[in-house]
Amino acid sequence: MTYVFLDIDGTLVDYDNSLPQSAIDAIKQAQANGHFVCTVTGRSKAEMYEEIVSIGFDGYIGANGNYVEVGDTVVRHKSIAPEDERKMVDWLHQEGLEFFLEANSGLYGSEHFEERGQSTMQAYAKQKGSQFGEHAVRQAFPLMKFGKALYRDDVNKISFILDDYADYERAVDIFSDFSVNTWGGVGETALFGDIALPNVDKRTGIQALLDYTGAVDAQTIAFGDAKVDIPMLEFADVGVAMGNGGPEIKAMADYVTADVLNDGLKKAFQHFYLI
């Protein structure tokens, strides 16, 4: 049995959320051949839409490793302590930075995130080869909730819009005990910052899943397209970068497959005899 770990955005689906039928068929055939297939994503459960869940994955690693699930069993769930979450929300308000909270129960937008996020999400989509219209935030996050309490005890991580790169640098200084990163478009353009728990990433999520299943010596193969995926590609026996991926991940990958919409997953599954 091979354990197959799949990023979602830019790997399973493109940045318009288009899901190739060839990818679905390849996953199902690999599972029928006895392989374990698991998603490893920055998405919290609230963003695991039915089109993806209905594929029927064997496991789910979410929030970039904060949450690990095998079947119906929650193996690990680490959320930001309420007192720390409150400090983060207060700081973002103080700095005038719009943000959204990422929790398994939902995505929670700040007071003006939809308005302020319009131009940022359009820039994000354009750099990913997509296009969002006049309701860019709703297109990107169709189930995002607005007008809800922003002090919460179930937050996995917080993403915030960067008005300037210096906003990210200040966040790094203020929240030095946490993991503070940037994400964005092609070349990992810094459009957003995010704050998450330290010492948690996709690699540690995979390790927790393998420890739970007792498959620490299993053959592993990981697929991704962005810098955030590099730790899991380094950790896996085989690391595969998508053809639409960034230059950093392509440079370190063991194998580069085709783009998402050019049957990249299916071709790689065939290349490594998963199907």
PDB file of N, CA and C in Angstrom, residues 160-246:
ATOM      1  N   PHE A 160      -5.122  37.537   6.846  1.00  0.00           N
ATOM      2  CA  PHE A 160      -5.427  38.968   6.793  1.00  0.00           C
ATOM      3  C   PHE A 160      -4.825  39.593   5.549  1.00  0.00           C
ATOM      4  N   ILE A 161      -5.511  40.603   5.024  1.00  0.00           N
ATOM      5  CA  ILE A 161      -5.069  41.289   3.810  1.00  0.00           C
ATOM      6  C   ILE A 161      -3.903  42.204   4.144  1.00  0.00           C
ATOM      7  N   LEU A 162      -2.861  42.130   3.331  1.00  0.00           N
ATOM      8  CA  LEU A 162      -1.705  43.005   3.493  1.00  0.00           C
ATOM      9  C   LEU A 162      -1.915  44.284   2.695  1.00  0.00           C
ATOM     10  N   ASP A 163      -2.010  45.411   3.390  1.00  0.00           N
ATOM     11  CA  ASP A 163      -2.017  46.692   2.690  1.00  0.00           C
ATOM     12  C   ASP A 163      -0.611  47.021   2.216  1.00  0.00           C
ATOM     13  N   ASP A 164       0.366  46.473   2.925  1.00  0.00           N
ATOM     14  CA  ASP A 164       1.774  46.693   2.612  1.00  0.00           C
ATOM     15  C   ASP A 164       2.556  45.523   3.206  1.00  0.00           C
ATOM     16  N   TYR A 165       3.697  45.188   2.613  1.00  0.00           N
ATOM     17  CA  TYR A 165       4.501  44.080   3.137  1.00  0.00           C
ATOM     18  C   TYR A 165       4.918  44.325   4.576  1.00  0.00           C
ATOM     19  N   ALA A 166       5.015  45.592   4.955  1.00  0.00           N
ATOM     20  CA  ALA A 166       5.386  45.929   6.335  1.00  0.00           C
ATOM     21  C   ALA A 166       4.351  45.413   7.329  1.00  0.00           C
ATOM     22  N   ASP A 167       3.103  45.231   6.897  1.00  0.00           N
ATOM     23  CA  ASP A 167       2.083  44.666   7.787  1.00  0.00           C
ATOM     24  C   ASP A 167       2.475  43.256   8.210  1.00  0.00           C
ATOM     25  N   TYR A 168       2.978  42.500   7.258  1.00  0.00           N
ATOM     26  CA  TYR A 168       3.455  41.143   7.563  1.00  0.00           C
ATOM     27  C   TYR A 168       4.639  41.197   8.528  1.00  0.00           C
ATOM     28  N   GLU A 169       5.580  42.099   8.279  1.00  0.00           N
ATOM     29  CA  GLU A 169       6.765  42.195   9.128  1.00  0.00           C
ATOM     30  C   GLU A 169       6.401  42.567  10.557  1.00  0.00           C
ATOM     31  N   ARG A 170       5.409  43.445  10.715  1.00  0.00           N
ATOM     32  CA  ARG A 170       4.958  43.802  12.066  1.00  0.00           C
ATOM     33  C   ARG A 170       4.307  42.608  12.752  1.00  0.00           C
ATOM     34  N   ALA A 171       3.532  41.845  11.990  1.00  0.00           N
ATOM     35  CA  ALA A 171       2.883  40.667  12.560  1.00  0.00           C
ATOM     36  C   ALA A 171       3.920  39.660  13.036  1.00  0.00           C
ATOM     37  N   VAL A 172       5.002  39.499  12.269  1.00  0.00           N
ATOM     38  CA  VAL A 172       6.080  38.591  12.671  1.00  0.00           C
ATOM     39  C   VAL A 172       6.675  39.023  14.010  1.00  0.00           C
ATOM     40  N   ASP A 173       6.848  40.324  14.183  1.00  0.00           N
ATOM     41  CA  ASP A 173       7.415  40.840  15.440  1.00  0.00           C
ATOM     42  C   ASP A 173       6.443  40.680  16.603  1.00  0.00           C
ATOM     43  N   ILE A 174       5.194  41.030  16.372  1.00  0.00           N
ATOM     44  CA  ILE A 174       4.197  41.010  17.452  1.00  0.00           C
ATOM     45  C   ILE A 174       3.881  39.579  17.878  1.00  0.00           C
ATOM     46  N   PHE A 175       3.761  38.680  16.907  1.00  0.00           N
ATOM     47  CA  PHE A 175       3.352  37.311  17.207  1.00  0.00           C
ATOM     48  C   PHE A 175       4.519  36.347  16.952  1.00  0.00           C
ATOM     49  N   SER A 176       5.632  36.649  17.588  1.00  0.00           N
ATOM     50  CA  SER A 176       6.861  35.887  17.373  1.00  0.00           C
ATOM     51  C   SER A 176       6.767  34.449  17.883  1.00  0.00           C
ATOM     52  N   ASP A 177       5.811  34.171  18.758  1.00  0.00           N
ATOM     53  CA  ASP A 177       5.643  32.816  19.269  1.00  0.00           C
ATOM     54  C   ASP A 177       4.760  31.961  18.369  1.00  0.00           C
ATOM     55  N   PHE A 178       4.308  32.547  17.264  1.00  0.00           N
ATOM     56  CA  PHE A 178       3.431  31.833  16.335  1.00  0.00           C
ATOM     57  C   PHE A 178       4.083  31.742  14.964  1.00  0.00           C
ATOM     58  N   SER A 179       3.473  30.971  14.095  1.00  0.00           N
ATOM     59  CA  SER A 179       3.931  30.880  12.707  1.00  0.00           C
ATOM     60  C   SER A 179       3.202  31.943  11.895  1.00  0.00           C
ATOM     61  N   VAL A 180       3.943  32.886  11.340  1.00  0.00           N
ATOM     62  CA  VAL A 180       3.357  33.960  10.536  1.00  0.00           C
ATOM     63  C   VAL A 180       3.926  33.854   9.125  1.00  0.00           C
ATOM     64  N   ASN A 181       3.049  33.751   8.142  1.00  0.00           N
ATOM     65  CA  ASN A 181       3.461  33.523   6.762  1.00  0.00           C
ATOM     66  C   ASN A 181       2.733  34.457   5.819  1.00  0.00           C
ATOM     67  N   THR A 182       3.097  34.385   4.547  1.00  0.00           N
ATOM     68  CA  THR A 182       2.371  35.122   3.508  1.00  0.00           C
ATOM     69  C   THR A 182       1.911  34.137   2.445  1.00  0.00           C
ATOM     70  N   TRP A 183       0.874  34.538   1.722  1.00  0.00           N
ATOM     71  CA  TRP A 183       0.439  33.751   0.573  1.00  0.00           C
ATOM     72  C   TRP A 183      -0.203  34.685  -0.443  1.00  0.00           C
ATOM     73  N   GLY A 184      -0.274  34.170  -1.681  1.00  0.00           N
ATOM     74  CA  GLY A 184      -0.806  35.034  -2.735  1.00  0.00           C
ATOM     75  C   GLY A 184      -0.819  34.360  -4.078  1.00  0.00           C
ATOM     76  N   GLY A 185      -0.361  35.072  -5.088  1.00  0.00           N
ATOM     77  CA  GLY A 185      -0.478  34.576  -6.448  1.00  0.00           C
ATOM     78  C   GLY A 185       0.795  33.914  -6.948  1.00  0.00           C
ATOM     79  N   VAL A 186       1.012  34.018  -8.244  1.00  0.00           N
ATOM     80  CA  VAL A 186       2.162  33.411  -8.883  1.00  0.00           C
ATOM     81  C   VAL A 186       3.440  33.924  -8.228  1.00  0.00           C
ATOM     82  N   GLY A 187       4.373  33.014  -7.970  1.00  0.00           N
ATOM     83  CA  GLY A 187       5.593  33.400  -7.287  1.00  0.00           C
ATOM     84  C   GLY A 187       5.379  33.692  -5.822  1.00  0.00           C
ATOM     85  N   GLU A 188       4.218  33.235  -5.294  1.00  0.00           N
ATOM     86  CA  GLU A 188       3.898  33.448  -3.888  1.00  0.00           C
ATOM     87  C   GLU A 188       3.868  34.938  -3.534  1.00  0.00           C
ATOM     88  N   THR A 189       3.311  35.745  -4.413  1.00  0.00           N
ATOM     89  CA  THR A 189       3.155  37.172  -4.145  1.00  0.00           C
ATOM     90  C   THR A 189       2.468  37.376  -2.802  1.00  0.00           C
ATOM     91  N   ALA A 190       2.983  38.298  -2.015  1.00  0.00           N
ATOM     92  CA  ALA A 190       2.447  38.509  -0.664  1.00  0.00           C
ATOM     93  C   ALA A 190       1.201  39.382  -0.710  1.00  0.00           C
ATOM     94  N   LEU A 191       0.062  38.754  -0.889  1.00  0.00           N
ATOM     95  CA  LEU A 191      -1.220  39.463  -0.859  1.00  0.00           C
ATOM     96  C   LEU A 191      -1.878  39.334   0.515  1.00  0.00           C
ATOM     97  N   PHE A 192      -1.657  38.206   1.153  1.00  0.00           N
ATOM     98  CA  PHE A 192      -2.221  37.929   2.475  1.00  0.00           C
ATOM     99  C   PHE A 192      -1.107  37.549   3.442  1.00  0.00           C
ATOM    100  N   GLY A 193      -1.352  37.797   4.710  1.00  0.00           N
ATOM    101  CA  GLY A 193      -0.564  37.205   5.770  1.00  0.00           C
ATOM    102  C   GLY A 193      -1.444  36.211   6.494  1.00  0.00           C
ATOM    103  N   ASP A 194      -0.841  35.294   7.224  1.00  0.00           N
ATOM    104  CA  ASP A 194      -1.651  34.445   8.102  1.00  0.00           C
ATOM    105  C   ASP A 194      -0.890  34.135   9.378  1.00  0.00           C
ATOM    106  N   ILE A 195      -1.643  33.884  10.425  1.00  0.00           N
ATOM    107  CA  ILE A 195      -1.097  33.586  11.747  1.00  0.00           C
ATOM    108  C   ILE A 195      -1.644  32.228  12.172  1.00  0.00           C
ATOM    109  N   ALA A 196      -0.741  31.336  12.536  1.00  0.00           N
ATOM    110  CA  ALA A 196      -1.134  29.987  12.924  1.00  0.00           C
ATOM    111  C   ALA A 196      -0.259  29.507  14.069  1.00  0.00           C
ATOM    112  N   LEU A 197      -0.594  28.357  14.592  1.00  0.00           N
ATOM    113  CA  LEU A 197       0.188  27.775  15.674  1.00  0.00           C
ATOM    114  C   LEU A 197       1.596  27.427  15.189  1.00  0.00           C
ATOM    115  N   PRO A 198       2.584  27.521  16.075  1.00  0.00           N
ATOM    116  CA  PRO A 198       3.954  27.193  15.673  1.00  0.00           C
ATOM    117  C   PRO A 198       4.168  25.686  15.582  1.00  0.00           C
ATOM    118  N   ASN A 199       5.189  25.310  14.843  1.00  0.00           N
ATOM    119  CA  ASN A 199       5.622  23.914  14.756  1.00  0.00           C
ATOM    120  C   ASN A 199       4.530  22.984  14.242  1.00  0.00           C
ATOM    121  N   VAL A 200       3.645  23.536  13.406  1.00  0.00           N
ATOM    122  CA  VAL A 200       2.604  22.731  12.774  1.00  0.00           C
ATOM    123  C   VAL A 200       2.638  23.038  11.283  1.00  0.00           C
ATOM    124  N   ASP A 201       2.755  22.026  10.468  1.00  0.00           N
ATOM    125  CA  ASP A 201       2.697  22.223   9.027  1.00  0.00           C
ATOM    126  C   ASP A 201       2.188  20.931   8.385  1.00  0.00           C
ATOM    127  N   LYS A 202       2.185  20.891   7.077  1.00  0.00           N
ATOM    128  CA  LYS A 202       1.651  19.718   6.398  1.00  0.00           C
ATOM    129  C   LYS A 202       2.471  18.464   6.710  1.00  0.00           C
ATOM    130  N   ARG A 203       3.762  18.637   6.920  1.00  0.00           N
ATOM    131  CA  ARG A 203       4.616  17.504   7.262  1.00  0.00           C
ATOM    132  C   ARG A 203       4.216  16.906   8.609  1.00  0.00           C
ATOM    133  N   THR A 204       4.008  17.756   9.621  1.00  0.00           N
ATOM    134  CA  THR A 204       3.650  17.233  10.946  1.00  0.00           C
ATOM    135  C   THR A 204       2.261  16.603  10.922  1.00  0.00           C
ATOM    136  N   GLY A 205       1.384  17.127  10.074  1.00  0.00           N
ATOM    137  CA  GLY A 205       0.066  16.512   9.931  1.00  0.00           C
ATOM    138  C   GLY A 205       0.164  15.103   9.371  1.00  0.00           C
ATOM    139  N   ILE A 206       1.005  14.937   8.350  1.00  0.00           N
ATOM    140  CA  ILE A 206       1.205  13.610   7.767  1.00  0.00           C
ATOM    141  C   ILE A 206       1.816  12.664   8.795  1.00  0.00           C
ATOM    142  N   GLN A 207       2.795  13.153   9.555  1.00  0.00           N
ATOM    143  CA  GLN A 207       3.422  12.309  10.567  1.00  0.00           C
ATOM    144  C   GLN A 207       2.403  11.837  11.595  1.00  0.00           C
ATOM    145  N   ALA A 208       1.493  12.753  12.016  1.00  0.00           N
ATOM    146  CA  ALA A 208       0.469  12.370  12.990  1.00  0.00           C
ATOM    147  C   ALA A 208      -0.446  11.296  12.426  1.00  0.00           C
ATOM    148  N   LEU A 209      -0.793  11.408  11.147  1.00  0.00           N
ATOM    149  CA  LEU A 209      -1.664  10.405  10.523  1.00  0.00           C
ATOM    150  C   LEU A 209      -0.954   9.061  10.431  1.00  0.00           C
ATOM    151  N   LEU A 210       0.306   9.057  10.016  1.00  0.00           N
ATOM    152  CA  LEU A 210       1.048   7.801   9.902  1.00  0.00           C
ATOM    153  C   LEU A 210       1.253   7.149  11.266  1.00  0.00           C
ATOM    154  N   ASP A 211       1.502   7.968  12.281  1.00  0.00           N
ATOM    155  CA  ASP A 211       1.641   7.422  13.634  1.00  0.00           C
ATOM    156  C   ASP A 211       0.342   6.755  14.076  1.00  0.00           C
ATOM    157  N   TYR A 212      -0.772   7.400  13.788  1.00  0.00           N
ATOM    158  CA  TYR A 212      -2.071   6.861  14.196  1.00  0.00           C
ATOM    159  C   TYR A 212      -2.373   5.545  13.486  1.00  0.00           C
ATOM    160  N   THR A 213      -2.100   5.495  12.178  1.00  0.00           N
ATOM    161  CA  THR A 213      -2.428   4.290  11.417  1.00  0.00           C
ATOM    162  C   THR A 213      -1.385   3.190  11.590  1.00  0.00           C
ATOM    163  N   GLY A 214      -0.255   3.524  12.204  1.00  0.00           N
ATOM    164  CA  GLY A 214       0.805   2.541  12.363  1.00  0.00           C
ATOM    165  C   GLY A 214       1.562   2.266  11.082  1.00  0.00           C
ATOM    166  N   ALA A 215       1.475   3.203  10.142  1.00  0.00           N
ATOM    167  CA  ALA A 215       2.081   2.998   8.824  1.00  0.00           C
ATOM    168  C   ALA A 215       3.337   3.843   8.647  1.00  0.00           C
ATOM    169  N   VAL A 216       4.125   3.971   9.715  1.00  0.00           N
ATOM    170  CA  VAL A 216       5.291   4.866   9.679  1.00  0.00           C
ATOM    171  C   VAL A 216       6.322   4.437   8.641  1.00  0.00           C
ATOM    172  N   ASP A 217       6.327   3.168   8.263  1.00  0.00           N
ATOM    173  CA  ASP A 217       7.280   2.690   7.263  1.00  0.00           C
ATOM    174  C   ASP A 217       6.655   2.528   5.879  1.00  0.00           C
ATOM    175  N   ALA A 218       5.443   3.028   5.728  1.00  0.00           N
ATOM    176  CA  ALA A 218       4.743   2.884   4.447  1.00  0.00           C
ATOM    177  C   ALA A 218       5.389   3.742   3.365  1.00  0.00           C
ATOM    178  N   GLN A 219       5.236   3.312   2.119  1.00  0.00           N
ATOM    179  CA  GLN A 219       5.647   4.126   0.982  1.00  0.00           C
ATOM    180  C   GLN A 219       4.736   5.347   0.909  1.00  0.00           C
ATOM    181  N   THR A 220       5.304   6.534   0.750  1.00  0.00           N
ATOM    182  CA  THR A 220       4.508   7.762   0.712  1.00  0.00           C
ATOM    183  C   THR A 220       4.853   8.574  -0.525  1.00  0.00           C
ATOM    184  N   ILE A 221       3.830   9.238  -1.071  1.00  0.00           N
ATOM    185  CA  ILE A 221       4.008  10.127  -2.208  1.00  0.00           C
ATOM    186  C   ILE A 221       3.118  11.345  -1.987  1.00  0.00           C
ATOM    187  N   ALA A 222       3.674  12.535  -2.156  1.00  0.00           N
ATOM    188  CA  ALA A 222       2.935  13.769  -1.885  1.00  0.00           C
ATOM    189  C   ALA A 222       2.919  14.657  -3.121  1.00  0.00           C
ATOM    190  N   PHE A 223       1.777  15.334  -3.324  1.00  0.00           N
ATOM    191  CA  PHE A 223       1.559  16.193  -4.485  1.00  0.00           C
ATOM    192  C   PHE A 223       1.265  17.613  -4.025  1.00  0.00           C
ATOM    193  N   GLY A 224       1.881  18.608  -4.654  1.00  0.00           N
ATOM    194  CA  GLY A 224       1.592  19.994  -4.310  1.00  0.00           C
ATOM    195  C   GLY A 224       1.990  20.952  -5.412  1.00  0.00           C
ATOM    196  N   ASP A 225       1.707  22.256  -5.182  1.00  0.00           N
ATOM    197  CA  ASP A 225       2.000  23.261  -6.202  1.00  0.00           C
ATOM    198  C   ASP A 225       2.631  24.527  -5.644  1.00  0.00           C
ATOM    199  N   ALA A 226       2.759  24.644  -4.314  1.00  0.00           N
ATOM    200  CA  ALA A 226       3.182  25.917  -3.727  1.00  0.00           C
ATOM    201  C   ALA A 226       4.222  25.694  -2.628  1.00  0.00           C
ATOM    202  N   LYS A 227       4.820  26.801  -2.180  1.00  0.00           N
ATOM    203  CA  LYS A 227       5.860  26.702  -1.155  1.00  0.00           C
ATOM    204  C   LYS A 227       5.358  26.048   0.124  1.00  0.00           C
ATOM    205  N   VAL A 228       4.100  26.280   0.466  1.00  0.00           N
ATOM    206  CA  VAL A 228       3.551  25.689   1.688  1.00  0.00           C
ATOM    207  C   VAL A 228       3.544  24.161   1.612  1.00  0.00           C
ATOM    208  N   ASP A 229       3.622  23.608   0.395  1.00  0.00           N
ATOM    209  CA  ASP A 229       3.613  22.159   0.214  1.00  0.00           C
ATOM    210  C   ASP A 229       5.008  21.544   0.284  1.00  0.00           C
ATOM    211  N   ILE A 230       6.041  22.369   0.263  1.00  0.00           N
ATOM    212  CA  ILE A 230       7.409  21.844   0.223  1.00  0.00           C
ATOM    213  C   ILE A 230       7.734  20.942   1.415  1.00  0.00           C
ATOM    214  N   PRO A 231       7.347  21.282   2.667  1.00  0.00           N
ATOM    215  CA  PRO A 231       7.674  20.369   3.774  1.00  0.00           C
ATOM    216  C   PRO A 231       7.138  18.957   3.584  1.00  0.00           C
ATOM    217  N   MET A 232       5.933  18.824   3.022  1.00  0.00           N
ATOM    218  CA  MET A 232       5.405  17.471   2.865  1.00  0.00           C
ATOM    219  C   MET A 232       6.056  16.750   1.686  1.00  0.00           C
ATOM    220  N   LEU A 233       6.462  17.477   0.647  1.00  0.00           N
ATOM    221  CA  LEU A 233       7.169  16.833  -0.456  1.00  0.00           C
ATOM    222  C   LEU A 233       8.560  16.382  -0.012  1.00  0.00           C
ATOM    223  N   GLU A 234       9.193  17.181   0.861  1.00  0.00           N
ATOM    224  CA  GLU A 234      10.494  16.778   1.405  1.00  0.00           C
ATOM    225  C   GLU A 234      10.350  15.546   2.302  1.00  0.00           C
ATOM    226  N   PHE A 235       9.260  15.477   3.033  1.00  0.00           N
ATOM    227  CA  PHE A 235       9.042  14.392   3.984  1.00  0.00           C
ATOM    228  C   PHE A 235       8.705  13.080   3.282  1.00  0.00           C
ATOM    229  N   ALA A 236       7.935  13.149   2.210  1.00  0.00           N
ATOM    230  CA  ALA A 236       7.477  11.941   1.521  1.00  0.00           C
ATOM    231  C   ALA A 236       8.630  11.255   0.788  1.00  0.00           C
ATOM    232  N   ASP A 237       8.461   9.967   0.539  1.00  0.00           N
ATOM    233  CA  ASP A 237       9.457   9.234  -0.242  1.00  0.00           C
ATOM    234  C   ASP A 237       9.573   9.813  -1.647  1.00  0.00           C
ATOM    235  N   VAL A 238       8.436  10.241  -2.193  1.00  0.00           N
ATOM    236  CA  VAL A 238       8.415  10.853  -3.526  1.00  0.00           C
ATOM    237  C   VAL A 238       7.603  12.138  -3.455  1.00  0.00           C
ATOM    238  N   GLY A 239       8.172  13.221  -3.960  1.00  0.00           N
ATOM    239  CA  GLY A 239       7.472  14.498  -3.999  1.00  0.00           C
ATOM    240  C   GLY A 239       7.182  14.895  -5.430  1.00  0.00           C
ATOM    241  N   VAL A 240       5.902  15.174  -5.719  1.00  0.00           N
ATOM    242  CA  VAL A 240       5.478  15.511  -7.079  1.00  0.00           C
ATOM    243  C   VAL A 240       4.949  16.939  -7.108  1.00  0.00           C
ATOM    244  N   ALA A 241       5.480  17.754  -8.006  1.00  0.00           N
ATOM    245  CA  ALA A 241       4.994  19.116  -8.217  1.00  0.00           C
ATOM    246  C   ALA A 241       4.095  19.147  -9.438  1.00  0.00           C
ATOM    247  N   MET A 242       3.043  19.934  -9.346  1.00  0.00           N
ATOM    248  CA  MET A 242       2.153  20.115 -10.487  1.00  0.00           C
ATOM    249  C   MET A 242       2.818  21.033 -11.517  1.00  0.00           C
ATOM    250  N   GLY A 243       2.463  20.851 -12.782  1.00  0.00           N
ATOM    251  CA  GLY A 243       3.031  21.671 -13.839  1.00  0.00           C
ATOM    252  C   GLY A 243       2.716  23.136 -13.690  1.00  0.00           C
ATOM    253  N   ASN A 244       1.599  23.449 -13.014  1.00  0.00           N
ATOM    254  CA  ASN A 244       1.202  24.834 -12.768  1.00  0.00           C
ATOM    255  C   ASN A 244       1.792  25.371 -11.468  1.00  0.00           C
ATOM    256  N   GLY A 245       2.675  24.605 -10.839  1.00  0.00           N
ATOM    257  CA  GLY A 245       3.251  25.001  -9.560  1.00  0.00           C
ATOM    258  C   GLY A 245       4.292  26.097  -9.682  1.00  0.00           C
ATOM    259  N   GLY A 246       4.693  26.628  -8.525  1.00  0.00           N
ATOM    260  CA  GLY A 246       5.694  27.679  -8.482  1.00  0.00           C
ATOM    261  C   GLY A 246       7.096  27.137  -8.714  1.00  0.00           C
TER     262      GLY A 246
END
